[in-house]
Short mmCIF file of C-alpha atoms (C1' of nucleotides) in Angstrom, two decimals:
data_model
loop_
_atom_site.label_atom_id
_atom_site.label_comp_id
_atom_site.label_asym_id
_atom_site.label_seq_id
_atom_site.Cartn_x
_atom_site.Cartn_y
_atom_site.Cartn_z
CA MET A 1 67.74 73.98 -12.51
CA THR A 2 66.20 77.11 -14.01
CA LEU A 3 63.14 77.18 -16.25
CA PHE A 4 63.58 79.74 -19.07
CA ARG A 5 60.26 80.85 -20.49
CA LEU A 6 60.23 82.82 -23.74
CA GLY A 7 57.86 85.60 -24.71
CA TYR A 8 57.60 88.30 -27.37
CA VAL A 9 56.34 91.81 -27.88
CA ALA A 10 52.94 93.24 -28.81
CA MET A 11 52.22 91.81 -32.26
CA SER A 12 52.66 88.75 -34.44
CA VAL A 13 54.16 88.59 -37.92
CA ASN A 14 52.15 85.42 -38.52
CA LEU A 15 48.60 86.55 -37.77
CA GLN A 16 47.05 88.57 -40.59
CA ASN A 17 45.01 91.71 -39.90
CA ALA A 18 45.55 91.42 -36.17
CA SER A 19 47.02 94.78 -35.22
CA PRO A 20 46.62 95.55 -31.49
CA SER A 21 47.61 99.16 -32.10
CA GLN A 22 45.37 100.64 -34.75
CA THR A 23 45.20 104.33 -34.03
CA MET A 24 43.78 107.75 -34.79
CA THR A 25 46.07 110.74 -34.50
CA TYR A 26 44.88 113.88 -32.76
CA LYS A 27 45.11 115.69 -36.07
CA THR A 28 42.60 113.30 -37.63
CA PHE A 29 40.40 113.44 -34.52
CA LYS A 30 40.20 117.23 -34.77
CA GLN A 31 39.16 117.06 -38.42
CA ILE A 32 35.99 115.15 -37.55
CA ARG A 33 33.45 117.89 -36.86
CA ASP A 34 31.09 115.77 -34.75
CA ARG A 35 33.12 115.17 -31.56
CA ASP A 36 30.77 112.42 -30.35
CA ALA A 37 31.15 110.59 -33.65
CA ALA A 38 34.93 110.95 -33.40
CA ILE A 39 34.89 109.49 -29.89
CA ARG A 40 32.70 106.60 -31.04
CA LYS A 41 35.31 105.93 -33.71
CA LEU A 42 38.07 105.89 -31.07
CA GLU A 43 36.03 103.38 -29.08
CA ARG A 44 35.55 101.14 -32.11
CA ILE A 45 39.31 101.20 -32.72
CA ALA A 46 39.95 100.31 -29.05
CA GLN A 47 37.49 97.41 -29.23
CA SER A 48 39.19 96.14 -32.37
CA ASN A 49 42.61 96.40 -30.71
CA ILE A 50 41.44 94.41 -27.68
CA HIS A 51 39.81 91.84 -29.92
CA ASN A 52 43.12 91.46 -31.78
CA CYS A 53 44.98 91.14 -28.45
CA LEU A 54 42.71 88.21 -27.66
CA ARG A 55 43.47 86.65 -31.05
CA LEU A 56 47.16 87.06 -30.26
CA LEU A 57 46.76 85.32 -26.90
CA LYS A 58 44.97 82.42 -28.61
CA HIS A 59 47.78 82.22 -31.15
CA ASN A 60 50.26 82.25 -28.25
CA LYS A 61 48.41 79.48 -26.47
CA ALA A 62 48.61 77.28 -29.53
CA HIS A 63 52.41 77.53 -29.25
CA ASP A 64 52.67 77.27 -25.44
CA MET A 65 53.68 80.93 -25.19
CA ASN A 66 52.48 82.13 -21.79
CA PHE A 67 54.45 85.33 -21.56
CA PHE A 68 53.52 88.38 -23.63
CA ARG A 69 53.84 92.16 -23.69
CA LEU A 70 50.64 93.95 -24.58
CA SER A 71 50.79 97.03 -26.77
CA SER A 72 50.39 100.26 -24.81
CA ARG A 73 48.41 101.73 -27.70
CA ILE A 74 45.21 99.82 -27.11
CA VAL A 75 43.12 102.96 -26.59
CA PRO A 76 44.20 105.75 -28.97
CA LEU A 77 44.36 109.25 -27.45
CA ALA A 78 43.31 107.91 -24.02
CA THR A 79 45.82 110.18 -22.27
CA HIS A 80 45.66 113.13 -24.66
CA GLU A 81 44.98 116.35 -22.77
CA GLU A 82 42.35 117.48 -25.29
CA LEU A 83 40.33 114.37 -24.42
CA ASN A 84 40.24 115.02 -20.68
CA GLY A 85 36.92 113.86 -19.30
CA TRP A 86 36.43 111.12 -21.88
CA ASP A 87 35.57 107.95 -19.96
CA TYR A 88 37.54 105.72 -22.30
CA LEU A 89 36.86 102.62 -20.22
CA SER A 90 33.08 102.69 -20.37
CA GLY A 91 32.84 101.29 -23.89
CA ILE A 92 35.48 98.58 -23.50
CA LYS A 93 34.98 97.14 -20.00
CA ASP A 94 33.51 93.84 -21.19
CA ASP A 95 36.20 93.43 -23.85
CA LEU A 96 38.96 94.02 -21.29
CA LYS A 97 37.33 91.61 -18.85
CA GLU A 98 37.22 88.91 -21.52
CA LEU A 99 40.87 89.49 -22.41
CA GLY A 100 42.00 89.37 -18.77
CA SER A 101 39.92 86.28 -18.01
CA TYR A 102 41.43 84.44 -20.96
CA ALA A 103 44.94 85.30 -19.79
CA GLU A 104 44.26 84.36 -16.18
CA SER A 105 42.52 81.08 -17.00
CA ASN A 106 45.46 80.09 -19.19
CA ASN A 107 48.04 81.17 -16.62
CA MET A 108 49.58 83.79 -18.93
CA ARG A 109 51.88 86.56 -17.75
CA LEU A 110 50.99 89.88 -19.37
CA ASP A 111 52.73 93.21 -19.00
CA PHE A 112 53.28 96.59 -20.62
CA HIS A 113 56.19 98.79 -21.66
CA PRO A 114 54.93 102.39 -21.77
CA ASP A 115 57.03 104.36 -24.26
CA HIS A 116 59.95 106.57 -23.28
CA PHE A 117 57.74 109.59 -22.66
CA VAL A 118 57.09 108.32 -19.15
CA VAL A 119 59.81 110.29 -17.37
CA LEU A 120 59.53 110.10 -13.59
CA ASN A 121 62.73 112.04 -12.94
CA SER A 122 61.73 115.07 -15.00
CA PRO A 123 62.29 118.44 -13.30
CA ASP A 124 59.25 119.66 -15.23
CA GLU A 125 56.09 119.15 -13.18
CA ALA A 126 53.89 119.01 -16.30
CA ILE A 127 55.93 116.14 -17.74
CA PHE A 128 55.80 114.31 -14.42
CA LYS A 129 52.01 114.73 -14.32
CA THR A 130 51.63 113.46 -17.88
CA SER A 131 53.75 110.46 -16.92
CA MET A 132 51.40 109.77 -14.00
CA LYS A 133 48.44 109.95 -16.34
CA VAL A 134 49.99 107.41 -18.68
CA LEU A 135 50.78 105.04 -15.81
CA LYS A 136 47.26 105.43 -14.44
CA TYR A 137 45.91 104.48 -17.88
CA HIS A 138 47.92 101.25 -17.74
CA TYR A 139 46.76 100.64 -14.17
CA LEU A 140 43.11 101.02 -15.17
CA LEU A 141 43.46 98.67 -18.15
CA LEU A 142 44.95 96.00 -15.87
CA HIS A 143 42.28 96.63 -13.24
CA GLN A 144 39.51 96.18 -15.78
CA MET A 145 41.17 93.02 -17.02
CA GLY A 146 41.10 91.70 -13.47
CA ILE A 147 44.89 91.35 -13.39
CA ASP A 148 46.92 92.12 -10.26
CA PRO A 149 48.80 95.31 -11.30
CA MET A 150 51.91 94.38 -9.28
CA HIS A 151 55.05 94.70 -11.45
CA ARG A 152 53.34 94.94 -14.83
CA CYS A 153 54.89 98.11 -16.32
CA VAL A 154 58.55 98.40 -17.25
CA PHE A 155 60.23 101.66 -18.26
CA HIS A 156 63.50 103.58 -17.94
CA LEU A 157 64.85 105.90 -15.24
CA GLY A 158 64.50 108.97 -17.47
CA GLY A 159 66.66 111.84 -18.65
CA ARG A 160 70.18 112.83 -17.59
CA TYR A 161 69.67 116.60 -17.71
CA ASP A 162 73.47 117.13 -17.77
CA ASP A 163 73.84 115.74 -14.26
CA LYS A 164 73.24 112.04 -13.76
CA GLU A 165 73.68 112.01 -10.00
CA LYS A 166 71.24 114.84 -9.45
CA SER A 167 68.81 113.25 -11.88
CA LEU A 168 69.00 109.92 -10.05
CA GLU A 169 68.28 111.70 -6.77
CA ARG A 170 65.36 113.49 -8.42
CA PHE A 171 63.92 110.09 -9.34
CA ILE A 172 63.92 109.24 -5.64
CA GLU A 173 62.35 112.59 -4.70
CA ASN A 174 59.64 112.25 -7.35
CA TRP A 175 58.98 108.64 -6.37
CA SER A 176 57.49 109.90 -3.10
CA LEU A 177 54.93 111.81 -5.17
CA VAL A 178 53.82 108.66 -7.02
CA PRO A 179 50.63 107.15 -5.54
CA LYS A 180 51.22 103.80 -3.82
CA GLY A 181 48.94 101.96 -6.26
CA ILE A 182 50.97 103.21 -9.22
CA GLN A 183 54.29 102.47 -7.46
CA LYS A 184 53.29 98.80 -7.35
CA LEU A 185 53.10 98.69 -11.16
CA VAL A 186 56.68 99.66 -11.75
CA MET A 187 59.71 97.73 -12.95
CA ILE A 188 62.89 99.56 -14.06
CA GLU A 189 65.04 98.63 -17.05
CA ASN A 190 68.64 99.64 -17.79
CA ASP A 191 68.79 101.68 -21.00
CA ASP A 192 71.31 101.92 -23.84
CA THR A 193 72.28 105.59 -23.55
CA SER A 194 71.91 106.94 -20.01
CA TYR A 195 71.35 104.66 -17.05
CA THR A 196 73.39 101.48 -16.62
CA VAL A 197 72.61 98.38 -14.57
CA GLU A 198 74.66 99.89 -11.75
CA ASN A 199 72.61 103.12 -11.81
CA CYS A 200 69.36 101.16 -11.91
CA LEU A 201 70.43 98.90 -9.04
CA TYR A 202 71.09 101.99 -6.93
CA ILE A 203 67.46 103.05 -7.44
CA CYS A 204 65.87 99.61 -7.39
CA GLU A 205 67.55 98.59 -4.14
CA LYS A 206 66.66 101.86 -2.46
CA LEU A 207 63.02 101.89 -3.56
CA ASN A 208 62.35 98.14 -3.68
CA ILE A 209 61.67 98.02 -7.43
CA PRO A 210 62.41 94.93 -9.56
CA LEU A 211 65.13 95.46 -12.18
CA VAL A 212 64.46 94.15 -15.68
CA PHE A 213 67.91 93.34 -17.01
CA ASP A 214 68.31 94.13 -20.71
CA LEU A 215 71.40 92.31 -21.96
CA HIS A 216 71.61 94.21 -25.26
CA HIS A 217 71.34 97.60 -23.52
CA HIS A 218 74.01 96.48 -21.08
CA LEU A 219 76.39 95.68 -23.93
CA ALA A 220 75.78 99.17 -25.36
CA ASN A 221 75.99 101.05 -22.05
CA HIS A 222 77.74 99.80 -18.91
CA ASP A 223 80.08 100.64 -16.07
CA VAL A 224 81.46 97.11 -15.73
CA GLY A 225 81.36 94.97 -18.87
CA ASP A 226 80.83 91.62 -17.14
CA TRP A 227 77.12 91.70 -16.27
CA HIS A 228 77.48 88.61 -14.10
CA VAL A 229 79.00 90.69 -11.28
CA TYR A 230 75.54 92.27 -10.90
CA TRP A 231 73.50 89.08 -11.20
CA GLU A 232 73.06 88.37 -7.48
CA ARG A 233 71.84 91.92 -6.88
CA ILE A 234 69.52 91.79 -9.91
CA MET A 235 67.94 88.59 -8.58
CA ASN A 236 67.50 90.14 -5.16
CA THR A 237 65.41 92.99 -6.57
CA TRP A 238 62.83 90.32 -7.47
CA SER A 239 62.75 88.63 -4.07
CA HIS A 240 59.54 90.38 -2.99
CA SER A 241 57.74 90.05 -6.34
CA PRO A 242 54.87 87.63 -6.95
CA LEU A 243 56.25 87.19 -10.49
CA PRO A 244 59.38 85.42 -11.78
CA LEU A 245 62.46 87.44 -12.73
CA LYS A 246 62.02 89.06 -16.13
CA MET A 247 64.65 90.13 -18.60
CA HIS A 248 64.96 91.40 -22.18
CA ILE A 249 66.85 89.61 -24.93
CA SER A 250 67.76 91.08 -28.30
CA SER A 251 70.74 91.23 -30.64
CA PRO A 252 72.41 94.25 -32.25
CA LYS A 253 71.35 94.93 -35.83
CA SER A 254 75.01 95.38 -36.86
CA ARG A 255 78.34 96.58 -35.52
CA GLU A 256 77.70 100.05 -36.97
CA ASP A 257 74.09 100.18 -35.85
CA PHE A 258 74.68 98.46 -32.55
CA LYS A 259 71.77 99.84 -30.57
CA SER A 260 69.07 98.91 -33.09
CA HIS A 261 67.36 95.57 -32.74
CA ALA A 262 68.14 92.82 -35.23
CA ASP A 263 65.41 90.79 -36.93
CA PHE A 264 66.33 87.70 -34.96
CA VAL A 265 68.16 86.72 -31.77
CA ASP A 266 71.65 85.28 -31.77
CA ALA A 267 71.26 81.83 -30.19
CA GLU A 268 74.91 81.66 -29.12
CA MET A 269 74.56 84.82 -27.06
CA PHE A 270 71.42 83.50 -25.45
CA LEU A 271 72.98 80.12 -24.71
CA ASP A 272 75.93 81.84 -23.06
CA PHE A 273 73.52 83.69 -20.79
CA VAL A 274 71.55 80.52 -20.01
CA LYS A 275 74.70 78.63 -19.10
CA LYS A 276 75.91 81.37 -16.77
CA VAL A 277 72.70 81.83 -14.77
CA ASN A 278 71.36 78.28 -14.80
CA GLY A 279 70.58 77.07 -11.30
CA SER A 280 70.72 80.53 -9.73
CA ILE A 281 66.94 80.97 -9.62
CA GLU A 282 63.83 78.89 -10.23
CA GLN A 283 62.49 80.67 -13.31
CA ILE A 284 63.46 83.45 -15.71
CA ASP A 285 61.01 84.97 -18.18
CA CYS A 286 62.91 86.16 -21.26
CA MET A 287 61.21 88.73 -23.46
CA ILE A 288 62.42 88.49 -27.05
CA GLU A 289 62.65 92.01 -28.50
CA ALA A 290 63.32 91.38 -32.18
CA LYS A 291 61.95 92.91 -35.34
CA GLN A 292 60.52 89.59 -36.48
CA LYS A 293 58.47 89.28 -33.27
CA ASP A 294 57.10 85.75 -32.81
CA ASP A 295 59.09 84.45 -35.78
CA ALA A 296 62.27 85.43 -33.92
CA LEU A 297 61.06 83.38 -30.97
CA PHE A 298 60.27 80.39 -33.21
CA ARG A 299 63.68 80.57 -34.85
CA LEU A 300 65.48 80.85 -31.52
CA VAL A 301 63.64 77.75 -30.31
CA GLU A 302 64.67 75.90 -33.47
CA ASP A 303 68.31 76.90 -32.90
CA LEU A 304 68.20 75.94 -29.22
CA LYS A 305 66.76 72.50 -30.00
CA GLU A 306 69.98 71.64 -31.80
CA HIS A 307 72.04 72.09 -28.65
CA PRO A 308 72.84 68.89 -26.71
CA ASN A 309 72.38 70.57 -23.30
CA ILE A 310 68.99 72.06 -24.03
CA ILE A 311 65.77 70.33 -23.03
CA MET A 312 62.52 71.61 -24.49
CA GLU A 313 60.05 71.68 -21.59
CA THR A 314 57.27 73.06 -23.79
CA GLU A 315 57.21 74.59 -27.27
CA SER A 316 58.51 77.87 -25.81
CA SER A 317 60.30 77.08 -22.56
CA ILE A 318 63.60 75.35 -21.95
CA THR A 319 65.93 74.04 -19.29
CA TRP A 320 69.69 73.51 -19.40
CA LYS A 321 71.11 70.13 -18.45
CA ASP A 322 74.83 69.79 -17.69
"C1'" DG B 1 48.02 99.25 -54.79
"C1'" DC B 2 52.42 100.97 -53.73
"C1'" DC B 3 55.54 104.65 -51.93
"C1'" DC B 4 56.79 107.80 -48.75
"C1'" DG B 5 55.88 111.77 -45.81
"C1'" DT B 6 53.47 112.45 -41.49
"C1'" DC B 7 52.00 111.68 -36.80
"C1'" DA B 8 52.97 111.76 -31.64
"C1'" DA B 9 55.97 112.19 -27.56
"C1'" DG B 10 60.82 113.97 -24.50
"C1'" DG B 11 65.48 113.87 -24.61
"C1'" DA B 12 70.12 113.36 -26.71
"C1'" DG B 13 73.22 114.88 -29.93
"C1'" DT B 14 75.08 118.13 -33.20
"C1'" DA B 15 76.03 122.51 -35.51
"C1'" DT C 1 69.64 128.27 -29.63
"C1'" DA C 2 67.79 125.59 -33.17
"C1'" DC C 3 67.77 121.81 -35.63
"C1'" DT C 4 67.63 116.67 -36.48
"C1'" DC C 5 67.39 112.10 -34.96
"C1'" DC C 6 65.75 108.40 -32.17
"C1'" DT C 7 61.50 104.87 -32.04
"C1'" DT C 8 57.12 102.70 -33.48
"C1'" DG C 9 53.24 101.13 -36.41
"C1'" DA C 10 49.78 103.09 -38.68
"C1'" DC C 11 47.66 106.62 -41.37
"C1'" DG C 12 46.83 108.92 -45.59
"C1'" DG C 13 47.90 111.77 -49.69
"C1'" DG C 14 49.89 111.38 -54.23
"C1'" DC C 15 50.78 108.95 -58.16
#
DNA sequence: GCCCGTCAAGGAGTA
DNA sequence: TACTCCTTGACGGGC
């Protein structure tokens, strides 16, 4: 029997004034004449974001949600080249420690999804270096939180550059330039335009990286439509991970706008997945990527409860009974 | 207080 | 080659 644990992304539609991603753009930063004052403002924003992350975790705990993606925008402008030399951690160490301790003591799984500007297979050295900087930022946040950085950042393989095969090989070449500590962070996800599950498996199996299977992306972009033919291989990419297999669940907004995320998740689609993989592995952590964030999770749970084969193990985890 | 343009990034897609 | 769009939540100017 497989335990399916549900989680959601970055922010809650239920908590008021709890944004974990307040920001200041570089344009605004530049307009503040006193640079020290501007940096102090950035630090106050970062502290507020971390404080709101903690509020979110407490909200999650109240609903048995132990799986959560943190916003990558906790510290605004942390990786901006004009702020090189700014020790952005110094003012937030205690806040990060408190956040990490809360997560650890409540046995919560936290991770990140840096945005699509992390491009490891870029032929442009400057873009590769910026990508490293962004990953290092995530590494340092986790380190300060006291969380083992192993398999905590998921992102895509990168650009196609008019030649997918060459670009896949360039990912492998560039991987050797990634510091070992940063390599440990990485999980790879199939995307909806360029790299399919098959492409990702090629890389993940070669470089020993866990594959985060995104069902919605697979439906939009695949080599073989039936994802189940890949399932054994997907599971195997997780065999050396200290964490349970993770995947992404979302539904298309509409037939016309297929790639966009809908407000909620189609329970039938999810149930079909559950039925197919049940028993294949001990636990699967399913990240709900829907516009209505935690409300989408709550609604999915309500829909699942109706099903005769579903057993609610907690308020946000289920098993399937034949 | 609401509306909507702007911000920030790299790549894909289109003309 | 040059442009728009994609994505995201928040900012901030205009009314």
